[in-house]
PDB file of C-alpha atoms in Angstrom:
ATOM      1  CA  MET Z   1      22.812 -27.444  36.755  1.00 81.00           C
ATOM      2  CA  THR Z   2      22.793 -24.056  38.230  1.00 86.00           C
ATOM      3  CA  ALA Z   3      26.262 -23.235  37.028  1.00 86.00           C
ATOM      4  CA  ILE Z   4      25.294 -23.993  33.578  1.00 87.00           C
ATOM      5  CA  PHE Z   5      22.153 -22.035  33.750  1.00 92.00           C
ATOM      6  CA  LYS Z   6      23.802 -18.883  34.944  1.00 91.00           C
ATOM      7  CA  ARG Z   7      26.653 -19.278  32.159  1.00 88.00           C
ATOM      8  CA  GLU Z   8      23.998 -19.621  29.214  1.00 90.00           C
ATOM      9  CA  PHE Z   9      21.727 -16.712  30.734  1.00 92.00           C
ATOM     10  CA  LYS Z  10      24.281 -14.334  31.029  1.00 92.00           C
ATOM     11  CA  ALA Z  11      25.895 -15.432  27.557  1.00 91.00           C
ATOM     12  CA  TYR Z  12      22.687 -14.094  26.091  1.00 92.00           C
ATOM     13  CA  PHE Z  13      23.601 -10.640  27.133  1.00 92.00           C
ATOM     14  CA  THR Z  14      27.173 -10.921  26.123  1.00 89.00           C
ATOM     15  CA  SER Z  15      26.285 -11.387  22.660  1.00 87.00           C
ATOM     16  CA  PRO Z  16      23.592  -9.560  20.683  1.00 91.00           C
ATOM     17  CA  ILE Z  17      21.271 -12.483  20.700  1.00 92.00           C
ATOM     18  CA  GLY Z  18      19.425 -11.519  23.993  1.00 92.00           C
ATOM     19  CA  TYR Z  19      19.125  -7.867  23.032  1.00 93.00           C
ATOM     20  CA  ILE Z  20      17.607  -8.703  19.434  1.00 93.00           C
ATOM     21  CA  TYR Z  21      15.210 -11.040  20.910  1.00 94.00           C
ATOM     22  CA  LEU Z  22      13.993  -8.889  23.479  1.00 94.00           C
ATOM     23  CA  GLY Z  23      13.869  -5.802  21.307  1.00 94.00           C
ATOM     24  CA  ILE Z  24      11.900  -7.759  18.650  1.00 94.00           C
ATOM     25  CA  PHE Z  25       9.504  -9.445  20.888  1.00 95.00           C
ATOM     26  CA  LEU Z  26       8.767  -6.365  22.914  1.00 94.00           C
ATOM     27  CA  PHE Z  27       8.458  -4.104  19.718  1.00 95.00           C
ATOM     28  CA  PHE Z  28       5.739  -6.622  18.346  1.00 95.00           C
ATOM     29  CA  SER Z  29       4.058  -7.221  21.552  1.00 95.00           C
ATOM     30  CA  GLY Z  30       3.592  -3.331  22.194  1.00 94.00           C
ATOM     31  CA  PHE Z  31       2.458  -2.962  18.464  1.00 95.00           C
ATOM     32  CA  PHE Z  32      -0.194  -5.833  18.898  1.00 95.00           C
ATOM     33  CA  PHE Z  33      -1.588  -4.317  22.389  1.00 95.00           C
ATOM     34  CA  SER Z  34      -1.801  -0.961  20.746  1.00 93.00           C
ATOM     35  CA  ALA Z  35      -3.258  -2.021  17.617  1.00 94.00           C
ATOM     36  CA  ILE Z  36      -6.023  -4.520  19.097  1.00 91.00           C
ATOM     37  CA  ASN Z  37      -6.301  -3.600  22.679  1.00 89.00           C
ATOM     38  CA  LEU Z  38      -5.858   0.193  22.829  1.00 88.00           C
ATOM     39  CA  MET Z  39      -7.478   0.865  19.283  1.00 87.00           C
ATOM     40  CA  TYR Z  40     -10.734  -0.874  19.821  1.00 85.00           C
ATOM     41  CA  THR Z  41     -10.436  -0.605  23.678  1.00 83.00           C
ATOM     42  CA  MET Z  42     -10.735  -4.267  24.271  1.00 86.00           C
ATOM     43  CA  THR Z  43      -9.756  -6.033  27.652  1.00 87.00           C
ATOM     44  CA  ASP Z  44      -9.714  -9.538  25.897  1.00 88.00           C
ATOM     45  CA  MET Z  45      -5.834 -10.273  25.579  1.00 90.00           C
ATOM     46  CA  SER Z  46      -6.592 -13.612  23.471  1.00 89.00           C
ATOM     47  CA  PRO Z  47      -6.029 -11.890  20.205  1.00 90.00           C
ATOM     48  CA  PHE Z  48      -2.928 -10.182  21.402  1.00 93.00           C
ATOM     49  CA  PHE Z  49      -1.435 -13.416  22.377  1.00 92.00           C
ATOM     50  CA  SER Z  50      -2.747 -15.101  19.164  1.00 88.00           C
ATOM     51  CA  ASN Z  51      -0.669 -13.046  16.917  1.00 90.00           C
ATOM     52  CA  LEU Z  52       2.017 -12.820  19.539  1.00 91.00           C
ATOM     53  CA  THR Z  53       2.429 -16.771  18.686  1.00 90.00           C
ATOM     54  CA  ILE Z  54       3.436 -16.209  15.128  1.00 90.00           C
ATOM     55  CA  ILE Z  55       6.319 -14.180  16.306  1.00 91.00           C
ATOM     56  CA  LEU Z  56       7.371 -16.837  18.588  1.00 91.00           C
ATOM     57  CA  VAL Z  57       7.674 -19.272  15.547  1.00 91.00           C
ATOM     58  CA  PHE Z  58      10.446 -16.406  14.185  1.00 91.00           C
ATOM     59  CA  MET Z  59      12.172 -15.572  17.319  1.00 93.00           C
ATOM     60  CA  LEU Z  60      12.572 -18.810  19.729  1.00 94.00           C
ATOM     61  CA  PRO Z  61      14.963 -20.337  17.086  1.00 94.00           C
ATOM     62  CA  LEU Z  62      17.252 -17.489  18.030  1.00 91.00           C
ATOM     63  CA  LEU Z  63      17.157 -18.403  21.528  1.00 91.00           C
ATOM     64  CA  THR Z  64      18.026 -22.110  21.085  1.00 92.00           C
ATOM     65  CA  MET Z  65      20.256 -22.328  17.992  1.00 90.00           C
ATOM     66  CA  ARG Z  66      23.647 -21.904  19.822  1.00 87.00           C
ATOM     67  CA  LEU Z  67      23.003 -23.622  22.868  1.00 86.00           C
ATOM     68  CA  PHE Z  68      24.517 -26.815  21.705  1.00 85.00           C
ATOM     69  CA  ALA Z  69      25.626 -26.132  18.158  1.00 80.00           C
ATOM     70  CA  GLU Z  70      28.050 -23.492  19.140  1.00 77.00           C
ATOM     71  CA  GLU Z  71      29.701 -26.162  21.665  1.00 74.00           C
ATOM     72  CA  ARG Z  72      30.000 -28.676  18.668  1.00 75.00           C
ATOM     73  CA  ARG Z  73      31.406 -25.973  16.468  1.00 73.00           C
ATOM     74  CA  ASN Z  74      33.809 -24.752  19.040  1.00 70.00           C
ATOM     75  CA  LYS Z  75      34.712 -28.409  19.870  1.00 68.00           C
ATOM     76  CA  THR Z  76      34.281 -27.609  23.542  1.00 67.00           C
ATOM     77  CA  ASP Z  77      31.338 -29.895  23.754  1.00 65.00           C
ATOM     78  CA  GLN Z  78      33.746 -32.866  25.136  1.00 67.00           C
ATOM     79  CA  LEU Z  79      35.118 -30.612  27.782  1.00 64.00           C
ATOM     80  CA  LEU Z  80      31.667 -29.745  28.974  1.00 66.00           C
ATOM     81  CA  LEU Z  81      30.593 -33.381  28.963  1.00 65.00           C
ATOM     82  CA  THR Z  82      33.686 -34.552  31.173  1.00 67.00           C
ATOM     83  CA  ALA Z  83      32.847 -31.546  33.720  1.00 68.00           C
ATOM     84  CA  PRO Z  84      31.538 -32.905  36.773  1.00 73.00           C
ATOM     85  CA  VAL Z  85      27.736 -32.476  35.847  1.00 76.00           C
ATOM     86  CA  SER Z  86      25.383 -35.042  34.561  1.00 84.00           C
ATOM     87  CA  VAL Z  87      23.990 -34.763  31.006  1.00 85.00           C
ATOM     88  CA  PHE Z  88      20.724 -34.316  32.378  1.00 90.00           C
ATOM     89  CA  GLY Z  89      22.111 -31.055  34.324  1.00 89.00           C
ATOM     90  CA  ILE Z  90      23.626 -29.756  31.169  1.00 89.00           C
ATOM     91  CA  VAL Z  91      20.493 -30.038  29.191  1.00 92.00           C
ATOM     92  CA  MET Z  92      18.034 -28.715  31.740  1.00 94.00           C
ATOM     93  CA  GLY Z  93      20.740 -25.791  32.446  1.00 93.00           C
ATOM     94  CA  LYS Z  94      20.514 -24.795  28.645  1.00 93.00           C
ATOM     95  CA  PHE Z  95      16.806 -25.331  28.754  1.00 95.00           C
ATOM     96  CA  LEU Z  96      15.980 -23.208  31.585  1.00 96.00           C
ATOM     97  CA  SER Z  97      18.063 -20.428  30.591  1.00 95.00           C
ATOM     98  CA  ALA Z  98      16.199 -20.304  27.235  1.00 96.00           C
ATOM     99  CA  ALA Z  99      12.976 -20.361  29.245  1.00 96.00           C
ATOM    100  CA  ALA Z 100      14.076 -17.892  31.782  1.00 96.00           C
ATOM    101  CA  LEU Z 101      15.091 -15.428  28.999  1.00 96.00           C
ATOM    102  CA  PHE Z 102      11.332 -15.908  27.339  1.00 96.00           C
ATOM    103  CA  GLY Z 103       9.649 -15.665  30.782  1.00 96.00           C
ATOM    104  CA  PHE Z 104      11.618 -12.534  31.394  1.00 96.00           C
ATOM    105  CA  SER Z 105      10.326 -10.718  28.165  1.00 95.00           C
ATOM    106  CA  LEU Z 106       7.031 -11.981  29.038  1.00 95.00           C
ATOM    107  CA  ILE Z 107       7.081 -10.709  32.414  1.00 95.00           C
ATOM    108  CA  ILE Z 108       7.860  -7.208  31.092  1.00 96.00           C
ATOM    109  CA  THR Z 109       4.329  -7.174  29.334  1.00 95.00           C
ATOM    110  CA  PHE Z 110       2.624  -7.484  32.673  1.00 95.00           C
ATOM    111  CA  VAL Z 111       2.551  -3.654  32.025  1.00 94.00           C
ATOM    112  CA  TYR Z 112      -0.161  -4.230  29.384  1.00 94.00           C
ATOM    113  CA  PRO Z 113      -2.902  -5.597  31.892  1.00 93.00           C
ATOM    114  CA  ALA Z 114      -1.884  -3.149  34.187  1.00 92.00           C
ATOM    115  CA  VAL Z 115      -2.614  -0.521  31.654  1.00 90.00           C
ATOM    116  CA  MET Z 116      -6.100  -1.998  31.192  1.00 90.00           C
ATOM    117  CA  LEU Z 117      -6.491  -2.199  34.984  1.00 88.00           C
ATOM    118  CA  ILE Z 118      -6.457   1.286  35.302  1.00 86.00           C
ATOM    119  CA  TYR Z 119      -8.505   2.107  32.538  1.00 81.00           C
ATOM    120  CA  GLY Z 120     -10.580  -0.943  32.398  1.00 79.00           C
ATOM    121  CA  ASN Z 121     -12.073  -3.998  34.129  1.00 83.00           C
ATOM    122  CA  PRO Z 122     -10.160  -6.982  32.364  1.00 84.00           C
ATOM    123  CA  LEU Z 123     -10.860 -10.545  33.766  1.00 85.00           C
ATOM    124  CA  LEU Z 124      -7.773 -11.240  35.500  1.00 87.00           C
ATOM    125  CA  SER Z 125      -8.494 -15.012  35.892  1.00 86.00           C
ATOM    126  CA  THR Z 126      -8.525 -15.259  32.087  1.00 88.00           C
ATOM    127  CA  VAL Z 127      -5.484 -12.836  31.683  1.00 91.00           C
ATOM    128  CA  LEU Z 128      -3.695 -15.277  34.168  1.00 92.00           C
ATOM    129  CA  ALA Z 129      -4.784 -18.034  32.509  1.00 90.00           C
ATOM    130  CA  LEU Z 130      -3.316 -16.675  29.018  1.00 92.00           C
ATOM    131  CA  TYR Z 131       0.164 -15.857  30.227  1.00 94.00           C
ATOM    132  CA  CYS Z 132       0.565 -19.393  31.821  1.00 93.00           C
ATOM    133  CA  GLY Z 133      -0.539 -20.817  28.628  1.00 92.00           C
ATOM    134  CA  PHE Z 134       1.534 -18.958  26.539  1.00 94.00           C
ATOM    135  CA  PHE Z 135       4.610 -19.469  28.775  1.00 95.00           C
ATOM    136  CA  LEU Z 136       3.766 -23.079  28.658  1.00 94.00           C
ATOM    137  CA  LEU Z 137       3.489 -22.953  24.634  1.00 93.00           C
ATOM    138  CA  GLY Z 138       6.638 -21.084  24.520  1.00 94.00           C
ATOM    139  CA  CYS Z 139       8.593 -23.810  26.640  1.00 95.00           C
ATOM    140  CA  SER Z 140       7.378 -26.736  24.573  1.00 94.00           C
ATOM    141  CA  LEU Z 141       8.768 -24.906  21.521  1.00 94.00           C
ATOM    142  CA  ILE Z 142      12.239 -24.033  23.241  1.00 96.00           C
ATOM    143  CA  SER Z 143      12.407 -27.648  24.243  1.00 96.00           C
ATOM    144  CA  ILE Z 144      12.096 -28.626  20.461  1.00 95.00           C
ATOM    145  CA  GLY Z 145      14.558 -25.900  19.665  1.00 94.00           C
ATOM    146  CA  VAL Z 146      17.092 -27.292  22.376  1.00 95.00           C
ATOM    147  CA  PHE Z 147      16.806 -30.867  20.734  1.00 95.00           C
ATOM    148  CA  VAL Z 148      17.536 -29.566  17.242  1.00 94.00           C
ATOM    149  CA  SER Z 149      20.475 -27.490  18.398  1.00 91.00           C
ATOM    150  CA  ALA Z 150      22.103 -30.837  20.047  1.00 89.00           C
ATOM    151  CA  SER Z 151      21.401 -32.349  16.700  1.00 88.00           C
ATOM    152  CA  THR Z 152      23.699 -30.311  14.466  1.00 86.00           C
ATOM    153  CA  GLU Z 153      26.828 -28.298  14.768  1.00 83.00           C
ATOM    154  CA  SER Z 154      25.693 -25.291  12.779  1.00 86.00           C
ATOM    155  CA  GLN Z 155      23.898 -22.520  14.381  1.00 89.00           C
ATOM    156  CA  ILE Z 156      22.299 -21.623  11.062  1.00 91.00           C
ATOM    157  CA  THR Z 157      20.874 -24.914  10.051  1.00 91.00           C
ATOM    158  CA  ALA Z 158      19.627 -25.331  13.927  1.00 92.00           C
ATOM    159  CA  ALA Z 159      17.790 -22.060  13.246  1.00 92.00           C
ATOM    160  CA  ILE Z 160      16.253 -22.944  10.011  1.00 93.00           C
ATOM    161  CA  ILE Z 161      15.018 -26.601  11.033  1.00 93.00           C
ATOM    162  CA  SER Z 162      13.711 -25.138  14.400  1.00 94.00           C
ATOM    163  CA  PHE Z 163      11.836 -22.259  12.339  1.00 93.00           C
ATOM    164  CA  VAL Z 164      10.614 -25.021   9.828  1.00 92.00           C
ATOM    165  CA  ILE Z 165       9.281 -27.447  12.864  1.00 90.00           C
ATOM    166  CA  LEU Z 166       7.749 -24.414  14.610  1.00 90.00           C
ATOM    167  CA  LEU Z 167       5.916 -23.140  11.171  1.00 88.00           C
ATOM    168  CA  PHE Z 168       4.717 -26.762  10.696  1.00 85.00           C
ATOM    169  CA  ILE Z 169       3.186 -26.941  14.394  1.00 84.00           C
ATOM    170  CA  GLN Z 170       1.762 -23.363  13.778  1.00 82.00           C
ATOM    171  CA  LEU Z 171       0.056 -24.668  10.676  1.00 80.00           C
ATOM    172  CA  SER Z 172      -0.961 -27.957  12.301  1.00 74.00           C
ATOM    173  CA  ASP Z 173      -4.454 -27.178  12.069  1.00 70.00           C
ATOM    174  CA  TRP Z 174      -4.431 -26.518   8.274  1.00 70.00           C
ATOM    175  CA  VAL Z 175      -2.411 -29.776   7.914  1.00 67.00           C
ATOM    176  CA  SER Z 176      -5.207 -31.693   9.864  1.00 69.00           C
ATOM    177  CA  SER Z 177      -7.832 -30.491   7.791  1.00 70.00           C
ATOM    178  CA  LEU Z 178      -6.092 -31.629   4.449  1.00 67.00           C
ATOM    179  CA  PHE Z 179      -6.861 -35.321   5.765  1.00 69.00           C
ATOM    180  CA  ASN Z 180     -10.360 -36.988   5.211  1.00 72.00           C
ATOM    181  CA  ASN Z 181      -9.695 -40.047   8.033  1.00 69.00           C
ATOM    182  CA  ALA Z 182     -11.141 -39.346  11.345  1.00 69.00           C
ATOM    183  CA  THR Z 183      -8.211 -41.160  12.840  1.00 70.00           C
ATOM    184  CA  VAL Z 184      -5.411 -39.227  11.447  1.00 63.00           C
ATOM    185  CA  LYS Z 185      -7.404 -35.972  12.325  1.00 68.00           C
ATOM    186  CA  LYS Z 186      -7.828 -37.338  15.995  1.00 69.00           C
ATOM    187  CA  ILE Z 187      -4.357 -37.767  16.411  1.00 66.00           C
ATOM    188  CA  PHE Z 188      -3.282 -34.503  14.765  1.00 67.00           C
ATOM    189  CA  ASP Z 189      -5.765 -32.747  16.946  1.00 68.00           C
ATOM    190  CA  TRP Z 190      -4.532 -34.502  20.134  1.00 66.00           C
ATOM    191  CA  LEU Z 191      -0.785 -33.743  19.509  1.00 65.00           C
ATOM    192  CA  SER Z 192      -1.463 -30.205  18.469  1.00 72.00           C
ATOM    193  CA  VAL Z 193      -0.094 -27.951  21.100  1.00 77.00           C
ATOM    194  CA  THR Z 194      -1.961 -24.998  19.511  1.00 75.00           C
ATOM    195  CA  ASN Z 195      -5.067 -26.784  20.009  1.00 74.00           C
ATOM    196  CA  ARG Z 196      -4.012 -27.274  23.574  1.00 79.00           C
ATOM    197  CA  TYR Z 197      -3.259 -23.430  23.985  1.00 81.00           C
ATOM    198  CA  GLN Z 198      -6.624 -22.800  22.888  1.00 79.00           C
ATOM    199  CA  GLU Z 199      -8.183 -24.049  26.143  1.00 78.00           C
ATOM    200  CA  PHE Z 200      -6.062 -20.922  27.913  1.00 84.00           C
ATOM    201  CA  THR Z 201      -7.592 -18.592  25.322  1.00 78.00           C
ATOM    202  CA  ASP Z 202     -10.935 -19.630  26.936  1.00 75.00           C
ATOM    203  CA  GLY Z 203      -9.912 -18.585  30.551  1.00 72.00           C
ATOM    204  CA  VAL Z 204      -9.454 -22.385  31.432  1.00 75.00           C
ATOM    205  CA  LEU Z 205      -6.400 -23.550  33.354  1.00 78.00           C
ATOM    206  CA  SER Z 206      -7.186 -27.299  32.362  1.00 78.00           C
ATOM    207  CA  LEU Z 207      -4.799 -29.724  34.269  1.00 84.00           C
ATOM    208  CA  SER Z 208      -4.723 -32.046  31.317  1.00 84.00           C
ATOM    209  CA  SER Z 209      -3.348 -29.472  29.040  1.00 85.00           C
ATOM    210  CA  VAL Z 210      -0.749 -28.062  31.527  1.00 90.00           C
ATOM    211  CA  MET Z 211       0.370 -31.831  32.009  1.00 91.00           C
ATOM    212  CA  PHE Z 212       0.477 -32.017  28.205  1.00 88.00           C
ATOM    213  CA  PHE Z 213       2.759 -29.176  27.819  1.00 91.00           C
ATOM    214  CA  ILE Z 214       5.035 -30.502  30.731  1.00 93.00           C
ATOM    215  CA  SER Z 215       5.171 -33.848  29.220  1.00 93.00           C
ATOM    216  CA  PHE Z 216       5.771 -32.597  25.857  1.00 92.00           C
ATOM    217  CA  CYS Z 217       9.054 -30.524  27.148  1.00 94.00           C
ATOM    218  CA  ALA Z 218       9.830 -33.710  29.152  1.00 95.00           C
ATOM    219  CA  VAL Z 219       9.827 -35.989  26.017  1.00 94.00           C
ATOM    220  CA  PHE Z 220      11.916 -33.639  24.007  1.00 95.00           C
ATOM    221  CA  ILE Z 221      14.525 -33.039  26.778  1.00 95.00           C
ATOM    222  CA  PHE Z 222      14.778 -36.822  27.107  1.00 95.00           C
ATOM    223  CA  LEU Z 223      15.486 -37.095  23.390  1.00 93.00           C
ATOM    224  CA  THR Z 224      18.068 -34.313  23.673  1.00 93.00           C
ATOM    225  CA  ILE Z 225      19.814 -36.203  26.694  1.00 91.00           C
ATOM    226  CA  SER Z 226      19.544 -39.509  24.334  1.00 91.00           C
ATOM    227  CA  SER Z 227      21.013 -37.790  21.419  1.00 87.00           C
ATOM    228  CA  ILE Z 228      24.041 -36.550  23.408  1.00 85.00           C
ATOM    229  CA  GLU Z 229      24.526 -39.628  25.363  1.00 83.00           C
ATOM    230  CA  LYS Z 230      24.783 -41.496  21.994  1.00 79.00           C
ATOM    231  CA  ARG Z 231      27.211 -39.278  20.752  1.00 71.00           C
ATOM    232  CA  ARG Z 232      29.343 -38.896  23.927  1.00 68.00           C
ATOM    233  CA  TRP Z 233      29.770 -42.928  23.609  1.00 65.00           C
ATOM    234  CA  SER Z 234      30.048 -43.511  19.929  1.00 61.00           C
TER     235      SER Z 234
END
């Protein structure tokens, strides 16, 4: 798993993808911080992260589209599957490489609360809860992208499908409002990752929400492993 992780993480920087992702993510994060927190002298970072979640819908498919689709297109997936590493190790290595790059981009933004500490008095517990929730949200969306990438051999197709799914998740609250049935609305609300993330915006590090995001990632990692195993033996 470690070898897969190192190979995939390095691949982000031997191709333009890693630099494009970091450049766009940091550009918009800097823009939102300047336009919201600095311009209005706000120490509350929840509007900053709320706007940044929209960027994830467009950017995270860039990180995940090539993870498995490229292997299938280049016909190297069978070589990978016959390597002395389990399918679980392969999937986790690829998932963690994307999560690590996402986490790295998030660490860079620590400069924003550092600036606020110099010139203001932000509530650090709320800031940490926001960062934790945003990272868990990003990992959940990455796990979806990994599953989609494992289901197709076209990177473009994987990116488009991932974008559509992530956009649907982003709009899940609006979709839920279209239903009058209370049970359906309750199911939508319970499954909504955006609703779960809202708890972190209140500065609450909820154990149930943390476990929800971890379970969400685990489900899609399991589905990815099952998809690969099925193709492996078919």
